[in-house]
């Protein structure tokens, strides 16, 4: 710490904070709206990946056809070179649309996927809540 009490980041700079980090991350790719995500998934052009935790899925439901991968497993499951990948992780050119509850954690997740070489990864503006508000398909979680 400096004498001012400020926490020092890399190269003596003050850490940016989450709002600045989100702004920087989101500037690196084009986010998409719910209707565009729906059409891309419906036509098979994109894979929807729901990273919400179980309690939110149980409360609000799920998007039919979306792949559910909780946030803490995302990179392991979607890395096309990874030993723990899902069958859908077919290559680095896969168009992935990550969605969380409101569109914040999904931005950081999409950035993490970019770092793995998944250059077409993006996220849903407003997350699951925007999807539901747009009147797009949602179904209850099956027991």
PDB file of C-alpha atoms in Angstrom:
ATOM      1  CA  UNK A   1       0.000   0.000   0.000  1.00  0.00           C
ATOM      2  CA  UNK A   2       1.044   3.518  -0.646  1.00  0.00           C
ATOM      3  CA  UNK A   3       1.028   6.209   2.034  1.00  0.00           C
ATOM      4  CA  UNK A   4      -2.405   7.312   0.801  1.00  0.00           C
ATOM      5  CA  UNK A   5      -3.861   3.947   1.721  1.00  0.00           C
ATOM      6  CA  UNK A   6      -4.630   3.114  -1.921  1.00  0.00           C
ATOM      7  CA  UNK A   7      -4.188  -0.478  -3.016  1.00  0.00           C
ATOM      8  CA  UNK A   8      -1.585  -0.680  -5.748  1.00  0.00           C
ATOM      9  CA  UNK A   9      -2.087  -2.848  -8.838  1.00  0.00           C
ATOM     10  CA  UNK A  10       0.367  -3.794 -11.585  1.00  0.00           C
ATOM     11  CA  UNK A  11       3.086  -1.255 -12.403  1.00  0.00           C
ATOM     12  CA  UNK A  12       2.065   0.912  -9.437  1.00  0.00           C
ATOM     13  CA  UNK A  13      -1.392   1.689 -10.828  1.00  0.00           C
ATOM     14  CA  UNK A  14      -4.594   1.685  -8.824  1.00  0.00           C
ATOM     15  CA  UNK A  15      -6.832  -1.322  -9.703  1.00  0.00           C
ATOM     16  CA  UNK A  16      -9.519  -0.413 -12.196  1.00  0.00           C
ATOM     17  CA  UNK A  17     -12.560  -1.769 -10.336  1.00  0.00           C
ATOM     18  CA  UNK A  18     -15.310  -3.995 -11.691  1.00  0.00           C
ATOM     19  CA  UNK A  19     -17.192  -1.301 -13.633  1.00  0.00           C
ATOM     20  CA  UNK A  20     -14.074  -0.307 -15.554  1.00  0.00           C
ATOM     21  CA  UNK A  21     -13.176  -3.958 -16.078  1.00  0.00           C
ATOM     22  CA  UNK A  22     -16.624  -4.702 -17.532  1.00  0.00           C
ATOM     23  CA  UNK A  23     -16.353  -1.698 -19.834  1.00  0.00           C
ATOM     24  CA  UNK A  24     -12.921  -2.809 -21.069  1.00  0.00           C
ATOM     25  CA  UNK A  25     -13.976  -6.435 -21.538  1.00  0.00           C
ATOM     26  CA  UNK A  26     -17.182  -5.545 -23.370  1.00  0.00           C
ATOM     27  CA  UNK A  27     -15.282  -3.245 -25.749  1.00  0.00           C
ATOM     28  CA  UNK A  28     -13.466  -6.342 -27.031  1.00  0.00           C
ATOM     29  CA  UNK A  29     -16.469  -7.992 -28.678  1.00  0.00           C
ATOM     30  CA  UNK A  30     -20.041  -7.378 -29.819  1.00  0.00           C
ATOM     31  CA  UNK A  31     -22.696  -8.400 -27.298  1.00  0.00           C
ATOM     32  CA  UNK A  32     -26.063  -9.550 -28.604  1.00  0.00           C
ATOM     33  CA  UNK A  33     -29.678  -8.956 -27.663  1.00  0.00           C
ATOM     34  CA  UNK A  34     -32.160 -11.679 -26.747  1.00  0.00           C
ATOM     35  CA  UNK A  35     -33.977 -11.884 -30.100  1.00  0.00           C
ATOM     36  CA  UNK A  36     -30.706 -12.187 -32.026  1.00  0.00           C
ATOM     37  CA  UNK A  37     -29.497 -14.900 -29.637  1.00  0.00           C
ATOM     38  CA  UNK A  38     -32.796 -16.747 -30.067  1.00  0.00           C
ATOM     39  CA  UNK A  39     -32.538 -16.683 -33.862  1.00  0.00           C
ATOM     40  CA  UNK A  40     -28.878 -17.750 -33.836  1.00  0.00           C
ATOM     41  CA  UNK A  41     -29.646 -20.685 -31.546  1.00  0.00           C
ATOM     42  CA  UNK A  42     -32.818 -21.619 -33.451  1.00  0.00           C
ATOM     43  CA  UNK A  43     -30.941 -21.818 -36.757  1.00  0.00           C
ATOM     44  CA  UNK A  44     -28.024 -23.729 -35.218  1.00  0.00           C
ATOM     45  CA  UNK A  45     -25.613 -20.850 -35.795  1.00  0.00           C
ATOM     46  CA  UNK A  46     -24.851 -20.405 -32.090  1.00  0.00           C
ATOM     47  CA  UNK A  47     -24.664 -22.466 -28.933  1.00  0.00           C
ATOM     48  CA  UNK A  48     -26.441 -20.906 -25.945  1.00  0.00           C
ATOM     49  CA  UNK A  49     -24.619 -21.601 -22.683  1.00  0.00           C
ATOM     50  CA  UNK A  50     -26.428 -20.906 -19.424  1.00  0.00           C
ATOM     51  CA  UNK A  51     -23.958 -20.309 -16.577  1.00  0.00           C
ATOM     52  CA  UNK A  52     -26.529 -19.511 -13.874  1.00  0.00           C
ATOM     53  CA  UNK A  53     -26.346 -21.521 -10.681  1.00  0.00           C
ATOM     54  CA  UNK A  54     -28.943 -24.186  -9.921  1.00  0.00           C
ATOM     55  CA  UNK A  55     -31.115 -22.119  -7.564  1.00  0.00           C
ATOM     56  CA  UNK A  56     -31.732 -19.500 -10.276  1.00  0.00           C
ATOM     57  CA  UNK A  57     -32.534 -22.152 -12.872  1.00  0.00           C
ATOM     58  CA  UNK A  58     -34.936 -23.830 -10.455  1.00  0.00           C
ATOM     59  CA  UNK A  59     -36.582 -20.506  -9.615  1.00  0.00           C
ATOM     60  CA  UNK A  60     -36.877 -19.057 -13.128  1.00  0.00           C
ATOM     61  CA  UNK A  61     -36.618 -22.008 -15.498  1.00  0.00           C
ATOM     62  CA  UNK A  62     -34.283 -22.756 -18.375  1.00  0.00           C
ATOM     63  CA  UNK A  63     -34.049 -21.967 -22.055  1.00  0.00           C
ATOM     64  CA  UNK A  64     -34.950 -25.013 -24.143  1.00  0.00           C
ATOM     65  CA  UNK A  65     -31.864 -26.293 -25.947  1.00  0.00           C
ATOM     66  CA  UNK A  66     -29.373 -24.214 -23.954  1.00  0.00           C
ATOM     67  CA  UNK A  67     -26.360 -26.052 -22.615  1.00  0.00           C
ATOM     68  CA  UNK A  68     -26.150 -25.643 -18.840  1.00  0.00           C
ATOM     69  CA  UNK A  69     -22.591 -25.255 -17.574  1.00  0.00           C
ATOM     70  CA  UNK A  70     -22.173 -23.509 -14.254  1.00  0.00           C
ATOM     71  CA  UNK A  71     -19.637 -20.692 -14.264  1.00  0.00           C
ATOM     72  CA  UNK A  72     -16.969 -22.532 -12.268  1.00  0.00           C
ATOM     73  CA  UNK A  73     -16.763 -25.255 -14.957  1.00  0.00           C
ATOM     74  CA  UNK A  74     -17.105 -23.123 -18.089  1.00  0.00           C
ATOM     75  CA  UNK A  75     -13.523 -23.047 -19.340  1.00  0.00           C
ATOM     76  CA  UNK A  76     -13.000 -26.745 -18.573  1.00  0.00           C
ATOM     77  CA  UNK A  77     -16.080 -27.749 -20.541  1.00  0.00           C
ATOM     78  CA  UNK A  78     -15.760 -25.444 -23.567  1.00  0.00           C
ATOM     79  CA  UNK A  79     -12.024 -25.591 -24.287  1.00  0.00           C
ATOM     80  CA  UNK A  80     -11.881 -27.620 -27.528  1.00  0.00           C
ATOM     81  CA  UNK A  81      -8.441 -28.894 -26.490  1.00  0.00           C
ATOM     82  CA  UNK A  82      -9.435 -29.714 -22.923  1.00  0.00           C
ATOM     83  CA  UNK A  83      -9.650 -33.195 -21.503  1.00  0.00           C
ATOM     84  CA  UNK A  84     -12.963 -32.364 -19.751  1.00  0.00           C
ATOM     85  CA  UNK A  85     -14.726 -30.730 -22.705  1.00  0.00           C
ATOM     86  CA  UNK A  86     -18.348 -31.338 -23.615  1.00  0.00           C
ATOM     87  CA  UNK A  87     -19.130 -32.895 -27.023  1.00  0.00           C
ATOM     88  CA  UNK A  88     -20.411 -29.504 -28.245  1.00  0.00           C
ATOM     89  CA  UNK A  89     -16.904 -27.987 -27.845  1.00  0.00           C
ATOM     90  CA  UNK A  90     -15.977 -28.833 -31.419  1.00  0.00           C
ATOM     91  CA  UNK A  91     -13.474 -26.091 -32.214  1.00  0.00           C
ATOM     92  CA  UNK A  92     -12.262 -22.571 -31.627  1.00  0.00           C
ATOM     93  CA  UNK A  93     -14.609 -21.161 -34.272  1.00  0.00           C
ATOM     94  CA  UNK A  94     -17.717 -22.176 -32.313  1.00  0.00           C
ATOM     95  CA  UNK A  95     -20.165 -19.284 -31.858  1.00  0.00           C
ATOM     96  CA  UNK A  96     -21.005 -19.338 -28.150  1.00  0.00           C
ATOM     97  CA  UNK A  97     -23.545 -17.049 -26.486  1.00  0.00           C
ATOM     98  CA  UNK A  98     -23.026 -17.072 -22.727  1.00  0.00           C
ATOM     99  CA  UNK A  99     -25.875 -16.006 -20.498  1.00  0.00           C
ATOM    100  CA  UNK A 100     -26.067 -15.416 -16.778  1.00  0.00           C
ATOM    101  CA  UNK A 101     -28.954 -13.957 -14.828  1.00  0.00           C
ATOM    102  CA  UNK A 102     -28.603 -10.276 -15.786  1.00  0.00           C
ATOM    103  CA  UNK A 103     -25.633 -10.010 -18.178  1.00  0.00           C
ATOM    104  CA  UNK A 104     -22.709  -9.180 -15.891  1.00  0.00           C
ATOM    105  CA  UNK A 105     -20.948 -12.447 -15.049  1.00  0.00           C
ATOM    106  CA  UNK A 106     -21.506 -13.573 -18.635  1.00  0.00           C
ATOM    107  CA  UNK A 107     -19.376 -10.680 -19.922  1.00  0.00           C
ATOM    108  CA  UNK A 108     -16.440 -11.800 -17.804  1.00  0.00           C
ATOM    109  CA  UNK A 109     -17.074 -15.405 -18.870  1.00  0.00           C
ATOM    110  CA  UNK A 110     -17.063 -14.481 -22.564  1.00  0.00           C
ATOM    111  CA  UNK A 111     -13.759 -12.678 -22.067  1.00  0.00           C
ATOM    112  CA  UNK A 112     -12.322 -15.772 -20.416  1.00  0.00           C
ATOM    113  CA  UNK A 113     -13.415 -17.875 -23.401  1.00  0.00           C
ATOM    114  CA  UNK A 114     -11.699 -15.403 -25.733  1.00  0.00           C
ATOM    115  CA  UNK A 115      -8.489 -16.026 -23.787  1.00  0.00           C
ATOM    116  CA  UNK A 116      -8.881 -19.734 -24.610  1.00  0.00           C
ATOM    117  CA  UNK A 117      -9.095 -18.870 -28.308  1.00  0.00           C
ATOM    118  CA  UNK A 118     -12.879 -19.065 -28.623  1.00  0.00           C
ATOM    119  CA  UNK A 119     -12.908 -15.813 -30.588  1.00  0.00           C
ATOM    120  CA  UNK A 120     -16.632 -15.913 -31.452  1.00  0.00           C
ATOM    121  CA  UNK A 121     -17.788 -16.088 -27.823  1.00  0.00           C
ATOM    122  CA  UNK A 122     -20.171 -13.341 -26.783  1.00  0.00           C
ATOM    123  CA  UNK A 123     -22.808 -12.783 -24.146  1.00  0.00           C
ATOM    124  CA  UNK A 124     -26.455 -11.876 -23.907  1.00  0.00           C
ATOM    125  CA  UNK A 125     -27.219  -8.282 -22.968  1.00  0.00           C
ATOM    126  CA  UNK A 126     -29.424  -8.430 -19.867  1.00  0.00           C
ATOM    127  CA  UNK A 127     -28.945 -12.187 -19.492  1.00  0.00           C
ATOM    128  CA  UNK A 128     -31.741 -14.626 -18.770  1.00  0.00           C
ATOM    129  CA  UNK A 129     -33.961 -11.865 -17.420  1.00  0.00           C
ATOM    130  CA  UNK A 130     -33.833 -10.036 -20.785  1.00  0.00           C
ATOM    131  CA  UNK A 131     -34.614 -13.306 -22.574  1.00  0.00           C
ATOM    132  CA  UNK A 132     -37.662 -13.904 -20.385  1.00  0.00           C
ATOM    133  CA  UNK A 133     -38.819 -10.263 -20.639  1.00  0.00           C
ATOM    134  CA  UNK A 134     -38.651 -10.557 -24.438  1.00  0.00           C
ATOM    135  CA  UNK A 135     -41.181 -13.399 -24.203  1.00  0.00           C
ATOM    136  CA  UNK A 136     -38.782 -15.990 -25.588  1.00  0.00           C
ATOM    137  CA  UNK A 137     -39.174 -19.692 -24.699  1.00  0.00           C
ATOM    138  CA  UNK A 138     -38.533 -20.738 -21.106  1.00  0.00           C
ATOM    139  CA  UNK A 139     -39.426 -24.020 -19.490  1.00  0.00           C
ATOM    140  CA  UNK A 140     -39.402 -25.190 -15.877  1.00  0.00           C
ATOM    141  CA  UNK A 141     -36.484 -27.272 -14.653  1.00  0.00           C
ATOM    142  CA  UNK A 142     -37.302 -30.946 -14.905  1.00  0.00           C
ATOM    143  CA  UNK A 143     -36.711 -32.939 -11.717  1.00  0.00           C
TER     144      UNK A 143
END
